[in-house]
mmCIF file of C-alpha atoms in Angstrom:
data_model
loop_
_atom_site.group_PDB
_atom_site.id
_atom_site.type_symbol
_atom_site.label_atom_id
_atom_site.label_comp_id
_atom_site.label_asym_id
_atom_site.label_seq_id
_atom_site.Cartn_x
_atom_site.Cartn_y
_atom_site.Cartn_z
ATOM 1 C CA MET A 3 24.462 51.788 20.756
ATOM 2 C CA LEU A 4 25.392 50.530 17.223
ATOM 3 C CA ARG A 5 26.829 47.369 18.382
ATOM 4 C CA SER A 6 23.629 46.592 20.666
ATOM 5 C CA ALA A 7 21.325 47.438 17.430
ATOM 6 C CA ALA A 8 23.587 45.052 15.437
ATOM 7 C CA ALA A 9 23.108 42.350 17.964
ATOM 8 C CA LEU A 10 19.397 42.722 18.259
ATOM 9 C CA VAL A 11 19.159 42.476 14.342
ATOM 10 C CA LEU A 12 21.325 39.326 14.351
ATOM 11 C CA GLY A 13 19.288 37.757 17.111
ATOM 12 C CA VAL A 14 16.013 38.345 15.130
ATOM 13 C CA LEU A 15 17.298 36.830 12.195
ATOM 14 C CA LEU A 16 18.431 33.796 13.863
ATOM 15 C CA ILE A 17 15.120 33.284 15.695
ATOM 16 C CA PRO A 18 13.289 31.460 12.600
ATOM 17 C CA ALA A 19 16.376 28.892 12.359
ATOM 18 C CA VAL A 20 15.824 28.057 15.886
ATOM 19 C CA THR A 21 12.064 28.130 16.034
ATOM 20 C CA PHE A 22 11.396 26.086 12.800
ATOM 21 C CA ALA A 23 14.144 23.480 13.169
ATOM 22 C CA LYS A 24 12.601 19.859 13.407
ATOM 23 C CA PRO A 25 13.771 17.983 16.513
ATOM 24 C CA ALA A 26 15.881 14.845 15.582
ATOM 25 C CA LYS A 27 13.227 12.470 16.598
ATOM 26 C CA HIS A 28 10.817 13.600 13.907
ATOM 27 C CA ARG A 29 13.277 12.828 11.152
ATOM 28 C CA PRO A 30 12.667 9.897 8.994
ATOM 29 C CA LYS A 31 14.031 6.586 10.961
ATOM 30 C CA LYS A 32 12.072 3.916 9.234
ATOM 31 C CA PRO A 33 14.662 0.936 7.971
ATOM 32 C CA ARG A 34 14.777 -0.330 4.571
ATOM 33 C CA THR A 35 15.866 -4.114 4.352
ATOM 34 C CA THR A 36 18.371 -4.654 1.679
ATOM 35 C CA GLU A 37 17.454 -7.702 -0.439
ATOM 36 C CA SER A 38 19.804 -10.482 -1.153
ATOM 37 C CA ALA A 39 21.572 -11.349 -4.593
ATOM 38 C CA GLU A 40 18.249 -13.315 -5.361
ATOM 39 C CA TRP A 41 15.990 -10.258 -5.056
ATOM 40 C CA ALA A 42 15.282 -9.942 -8.823
ATOM 41 C CA LYS A 43 13.533 -13.497 -8.444
ATOM 42 C CA THR A 44 11.060 -12.300 -5.995
ATOM 43 C CA PRO A 45 7.567 -11.507 -7.155
ATOM 44 C CA SER A 46 7.405 -7.918 -6.308
ATOM 45 C CA ALA A 47 10.781 -7.276 -8.175
ATOM 46 C CA LYS A 48 9.469 -9.290 -11.161
ATOM 47 C CA TYR A 49 6.377 -7.539 -11.540
ATOM 48 C CA GLY A 50 7.887 -4.011 -10.893
ATOM 49 C CA ALA A 51 10.313 -4.795 -13.756
ATOM 50 C CA LEU A 52 7.582 -5.630 -16.366
ATOM 51 C CA SER A 53 6.661 -3.255 -19.324
ATOM 52 C CA LYS A 54 3.134 -2.237 -20.169
ATOM 53 C CA ALA A 55 2.926 -4.991 -22.938
ATOM 54 C CA ALA A 56 4.248 -7.903 -20.819
ATOM 55 C CA CYS A 57 2.127 -6.933 -17.735
ATOM 56 C CA LEU A 58 -1.058 -6.675 -19.687
ATOM 57 C CA THR A 59 -0.296 -10.105 -21.491
ATOM 58 C CA GLU A 60 0.286 -11.518 -18.020
ATOM 59 C CA LEU A 61 -3.094 -10.320 -16.738
ATOM 60 C CA LYS A 62 -4.930 -12.119 -19.830
ATOM 61 C CA GLN A 63 -2.842 -15.415 -19.101
ATOM 62 C CA ARG A 64 -4.015 -15.346 -15.834
ATOM 63 C CA LYS A 65 -7.617 -14.823 -17.038
ATOM 64 C CA ILE A 66 -8.158 -11.709 -14.920
ATOM 65 C CA ALA A 67 -11.038 -9.540 -16.007
ATOM 66 C CA PHE A 68 -10.044 -6.114 -16.449
ATOM 67 C CA SER A 69 -10.266 -3.062 -18.825
ATOM 68 C CA GLU A 70 -7.641 -0.540 -19.806
ATOM 69 C CA VAL A 71 -8.061 3.085 -18.799
ATOM 70 C CA SER A 72 -7.189 5.280 -21.566
ATOM 71 C CA ALA A 73 -5.483 8.025 -19.666
ATOM 72 C CA ALA A 74 -4.266 8.239 -15.963
ATOM 73 C CA ALA A 75 -1.607 10.728 -15.064
ATOM 74 C CA GLY A 76 1.633 9.278 -13.583
ATOM 75 C CA VAL A 77 0.547 5.553 -14.295
ATOM 76 C CA LEU A 78 2.479 3.087 -16.656
ATOM 77 C CA ALA A 79 -0.440 0.505 -17.240
ATOM 78 C CA PRO A 80 -3.670 1.905 -15.760
ATOM 79 C CA VAL A 81 -6.491 -0.674 -15.445
ATOM 80 C CA ARG A 82 -9.796 -1.307 -13.742
ATOM 81 C CA LEU A 83 -10.848 -4.651 -12.446
ATOM 82 C CA LYS A 84 -13.990 -6.130 -13.795
ATOM 83 C CA GLY A 85 -13.952 -9.109 -11.648
ATOM 84 C CA PRO A 86 -12.160 -10.872 -8.550
ATOM 85 C CA LEU A 87 -8.690 -11.719 -8.123
ATOM 86 C CA SER A 88 -8.060 -15.266 -7.123
ATOM 87 C CA GLY A 89 -11.670 -15.397 -6.137
ATOM 88 C CA VAL A 90 -11.552 -12.207 -3.821
ATOM 89 C CA VAL A 91 -13.241 -8.836 -4.803
ATOM 90 C CA PHE A 92 -11.129 -5.921 -4.390
ATOM 91 C CA ARG A 93 -13.170 -2.742 -3.989
ATOM 92 C CA THR A 94 -13.883 0.607 -2.294
ATOM 93 C CA GLU A 95 -17.132 0.996 -0.343
ATOM 94 C CA ALA A 96 -18.262 3.734 -2.827
ATOM 95 C CA PRO A 97 -21.659 3.112 -4.470
ATOM 96 C CA GLU A 98 -21.447 0.669 -7.595
ATOM 97 C CA ALA A 99 -21.952 3.802 -9.908
ATOM 98 C CA GLU A 100 -19.299 5.818 -8.528
ATOM 99 C CA ARG A 101 -16.887 2.981 -8.235
ATOM 100 C CA GLN A 102 -16.976 2.609 -12.159
ATOM 101 C CA LYS A 103 -15.559 6.077 -12.587
ATOM 102 C CA SER A 104 -13.444 6.683 -9.228
ATOM 103 C CA PRO A 105 -9.937 7.197 -9.618
ATOM 104 C CA HIS A 106 -9.355 5.219 -6.357
ATOM 105 C CA GLU A 107 -10.211 2.021 -8.267
ATOM 106 C CA VAL A 108 -7.785 2.490 -10.986
ATOM 107 C CA TYR A 109 -4.708 0.130 -10.572
ATOM 108 C CA ASP A 110 -1.331 -0.127 -12.193
ATOM 109 C CA CYS A 111 -1.295 -3.664 -13.878
ATOM 110 C CA ARG A 112 1.757 -4.422 -12.084
ATOM 111 C CA LEU A 113 -0.003 -4.039 -8.720
ATOM 112 C CA VAL A 114 -2.857 -6.104 -9.910
ATOM 113 C CA LEU A 115 -0.420 -9.150 -10.243
ATOM 114 C CA ALA A 116 0.683 -8.720 -6.736
ATOM 115 C CA LEU A 117 -2.743 -8.366 -5.640
ATOM 116 C CA HIS A 118 -3.847 -11.430 -7.497
ATOM 117 C CA ASP A 119 -1.002 -13.422 -5.556
ATOM 118 C CA PHE A 120 -2.397 -11.880 -2.273
ATOM 119 C CA GLY A 121 -5.850 -12.710 -3.186
ATOM 120 C CA ALA A 122 -4.854 -16.427 -3.071
ATOM 121 C CA ILE A 123 -3.455 -16.072 0.472
ATOM 122 C CA LEU A 124 -6.984 -14.303 1.340
ATOM 123 C CA LYS A 125 -9.104 -16.929 -0.407
ATOM 124 C CA ALA A 126 -7.307 -19.673 1.488
ATOM 125 C CA LYS A 127 -8.418 -18.129 4.757
ATOM 126 C CA GLY A 128 -12.053 -17.855 3.569
ATOM 127 C CA VAL A 129 -11.907 -14.206 2.498
ATOM 128 C CA GLU A 130 -14.266 -13.091 -0.140
ATOM 129 C CA GLU A 131 -13.880 -9.394 -0.379
ATOM 130 C CA ALA A 132 -10.858 -6.931 0.500
ATOM 131 C CA ILE A 133 -12.249 -3.356 1.192
ATOM 132 C CA LEU A 134 -9.481 -0.535 0.367
ATOM 133 C CA PHE A 135 -9.662 3.093 0.819
ATOM 134 C CA SER A 136 -7.851 3.770 -2.499
ATOM 135 C CA ALA A 137 -5.446 2.546 -4.943
ATOM 136 C CA TRP A 138 -4.552 5.407 -7.305
ATOM 137 C CA ARG A 139 -4.636 8.873 -6.173
ATOM 138 C CA PRO A 140 -4.098 11.221 -9.086
ATOM 139 C CA PRO A 141 -1.236 13.551 -8.925
ATOM 140 C CA PRO A 142 -1.464 17.248 -9.150
ATOM 141 C CA LYS A 143 -2.639 18.894 -12.325
ATOM 142 C CA SER A 144 0.738 20.405 -12.723
ATOM 143 C CA TRP A 145 2.224 16.662 -13.139
ATOM 144 C CA PRO A 146 4.510 16.603 -16.436
ATOM 145 C CA THR A 147 2.767 14.669 -19.161
ATOM 146 C CA GLY A 148 4.503 11.293 -19.485
ATOM 147 C CA LYS A 149 6.225 11.161 -16.282
ATOM 148 C CA LEU A 150 5.700 8.171 -14.236
ATOM 149 C CA ALA A 151 4.882 8.204 -10.594
ATOM 150 C CA THR A 152 5.329 5.623 -7.597
ATOM 151 C CA ARG A 153 3.089 4.873 -4.665
ATOM 152 C CA HIS A 154 -0.466 5.989 -4.895
ATOM 153 C CA PRO A 155 0.195 8.620 -7.623
ATOM 154 C CA GLY A 156 1.345 5.808 -9.794
ATOM 155 C CA ALA A 157 -1.439 3.563 -8.825
ATOM 156 C CA LEU A 158 1.138 1.166 -7.405
ATOM 157 C CA ALA A 159 -0.171 1.089 -3.963
ATOM 158 C CA ALA A 160 -3.565 -0.063 -2.317
ATOM 159 C CA ASP A 161 -4.740 0.639 1.308
ATOM 160 C CA ILE A 162 -6.645 -2.487 2.476
ATOM 161 C CA ARG A 163 -8.748 -1.683 5.650
ATOM 162 C CA ARG A 164 -11.058 -4.504 5.966
ATOM 163 C CA LEU A 165 -11.590 -8.134 4.972
ATOM 164 C CA ILE A 166 -14.983 -9.667 4.671
ATOM 165 C CA PHE A 167 -15.546 -13.509 4.889
ATOM 166 C CA ALA A 168 -17.859 -15.609 2.886
ATOM 167 C CA PRO A 169 -21.226 -16.102 4.597
ATOM 168 C CA ASP A 170 -21.530 -18.982 7.317
ATOM 169 C CA ASP A 171 -24.361 -21.288 7.399
ATOM 170 C CA GLN A 172 -26.662 -18.563 8.950
ATOM 171 C CA HIS A 173 -25.681 -16.219 6.206
ATOM 172 C CA ARG A 174 -23.749 -14.088 8.443
ATOM 173 C CA ARG A 175 -20.643 -12.426 7.252
ATOM 174 C CA ALA A 176 -17.656 -12.170 9.632
ATOM 175 C CA ASP A 177 -14.877 -9.542 8.992
ATOM 176 C CA LEU A 178 -11.437 -8.472 9.966
ATOM 177 C CA VAL A 179 -10.963 -4.648 10.458
ATOM 178 C CA VAL A 180 -7.349 -3.469 10.655
ATOM 179 C CA GLU A 181 -8.087 -0.639 12.999
ATOM 180 C CA ARG A 182 -10.079 -3.083 15.310
ATOM 181 C CA ASP A 183 -7.976 -6.277 15.074
ATOM 182 C CA TRP A 184 -4.330 -4.794 15.218
ATOM 183 C CA THR A 185 -3.015 -3.031 18.197
ATOM 184 C CA PRO A 186 -0.184 -0.674 16.873
ATOM 185 C CA LYS A 187 3.440 -1.215 18.357
ATOM 186 C CA ARG A 188 5.249 1.808 16.811
ATOM 187 C CA ASP A 189 8.553 0.785 15.038
ATOM 188 C CA THR A 190 8.274 -3.032 15.785
ATOM 189 C CA PRO A 191 8.532 -5.345 13.031
ATOM 190 C CA PRO A 192 4.939 -6.709 12.514
ATOM 191 C CA CYS A 193 5.982 -10.295 12.067
ATOM 192 C CA SER A 194 7.792 -10.730 15.288
ATOM 193 C CA GLY A 195 6.540 -10.849 19.069
ATOM 194 C CA ASP A 196 3.212 -11.397 20.407
ATOM 195 C CA VAL A 197 -0.113 -10.865 18.546
ATOM 196 C CA SER A 198 -2.138 -8.159 20.034
ATOM 197 C CA PRO A 199 -5.046 -8.101 20.821
ATOM 198 C CA ASP A 200 -4.826 -11.871 21.800
ATOM 199 C CA THR A 201 -7.721 -12.946 19.761
ATOM 200 C CA LYS A 202 -8.208 -15.433 16.832
ATOM 201 C CA ASP A 203 -9.142 -12.562 14.501
ATOM 202 C CA ALA A 204 -6.054 -10.613 15.370
ATOM 203 C CA LYS A 205 -3.966 -13.906 14.826
ATOM 204 C CA THR A 206 -5.480 -14.502 11.297
ATOM 205 C CA LEU A 207 -5.061 -10.792 10.352
ATOM 206 C CA ARG A 208 -1.342 -11.144 11.377
ATOM 207 C CA SER A 209 -0.875 -14.461 9.558
ATOM 208 C CA ILE A 210 -2.067 -12.879 6.440
ATOM 209 C CA PHE A 211 0.101 -10.018 6.566
ATOM 210 C CA CYS A 212 3.026 -12.012 7.315
ATOM 211 C CA GLU A 213 2.429 -14.722 4.770
ATOM 212 C CA ALA A 214 2.200 -11.898 1.839
ATOM 213 C CA ASP A 215 5.687 -10.542 3.498
ATOM 214 C CA GLU A 216 7.336 -14.066 3.534
ATOM 215 C CA LYS A 217 6.415 -14.689 -0.264
ATOM 216 C CA ARG A 218 7.667 -11.226 -1.097
ATOM 217 C CA LEU A 219 4.600 -10.047 -2.896
ATOM 218 C CA PHE A 220 5.141 -6.488 -2.220
ATOM 219 C CA THR A 221 8.083 -4.133 -2.140
ATOM 220 C CA VAL A 222 6.475 -1.981 0.797
ATOM 221 C CA MET A 223 4.291 -3.233 3.472
ATOM 222 C CA LEU A 224 3.067 -0.676 6.071
ATOM 223 C CA SER A 225 1.124 -1.753 9.207
ATOM 224 C CA PRO A 226 -0.389 0.229 11.979
ATOM 225 C CA ASN A 227 3.164 -0.357 13.471
ATOM 226 C CA TYR A 228 4.460 2.148 11.064
ATOM 227 C CA ASP A 229 2.836 5.360 12.325
ATOM 228 C CA SER A 230 -0.516 6.798 13.423
ATOM 229 C CA ALA A 231 -1.521 7.502 9.626
ATOM 230 C CA HIS A 232 -1.611 4.041 8.883
ATOM 231 C CA ALA A 233 -3.499 3.079 12.163
ATOM 232 C CA ASN A 234 -6.585 1.739 10.076
ATOM 233 C CA HIS A 235 -5.202 0.029 7.016
ATOM 234 C CA PHE A 236 -2.354 -2.033 5.295
ATOM 235 C CA HIS A 237 -0.342 -0.004 2.551
ATOM 236 C CA LEU A 238 0.780 -2.491 0.059
ATOM 237 C CA GLU A 239 3.101 -1.252 -2.526
ATOM 238 C CA VAL A 240 5.107 -2.428 -5.776
ATOM 239 C CA THR A 241 8.028 -0.032 -6.116
ATOM 240 C CA PRO A 242 9.760 -0.595 -9.564
ATOM 241 C CA GLY A 243 13.690 -0.576 -9.970
ATOM 242 C CA VAL A 244 14.737 -0.943 -6.164
ATOM 243 C CA LYS A 245 16.808 -3.452 -4.509
ATOM 244 C CA TRP A 246 15.340 -2.953 -0.793
ATOM 245 C CA ARG A 247 11.958 -3.604 1.030
ATOM 246 C CA LEU A 248 10.306 -1.892 3.664
ATOM 247 C CA VAL A 249 8.167 -3.911 5.981
ATOM 248 C CA LEU A 250 6.869 -2.178 9.117
#
């Protein structure tokens, strides 16, 4: 009887371990690409290595209109854009009054430099506005004072969902929408294989993404191919202090 009871207790103790173990297929499997010895010369690496002072100086030299943000937890050099980048307006779809105070339109200066380069690619395609979900997403209130964050909590990433072209002769404005014009192919490198759907818009959207990849403007570039959470936007990120890139 004692042996049976002990076996029952042991079985109960083991159940949670079996029940809550994650299947191997759900573990992270996204590959990072190690950069060559020339990695430090790429735009994303150079921008990521800048100090706050050096970055702000570069913004001024490029004649980028911006204002500094006095305090933004986790962000090295927080700024707000006061004008376009390479002729392209980067903004959320919030009302103008909200945009001026929204945390989602706070950027780390280093990300702005990468977006300025990206704006030149967009402008060459006729794009006038880049619509994003967010840049900065404030870290928890418990975030330690002075500690820098990465990705969105560090204002080092922007989620672009839609690109709007300049008006045509009939004053109509065409657009590219990531969710509409990109068919996800999970875990497939986005700059290889056939474009889907087979449309002009889809090909233009792919060419924009892949030109930014080729020029190494961002450390991390996630398309709808990455996972379902990215089905409706491009995640574009500058990651300081690393020698790898992730493009998927």
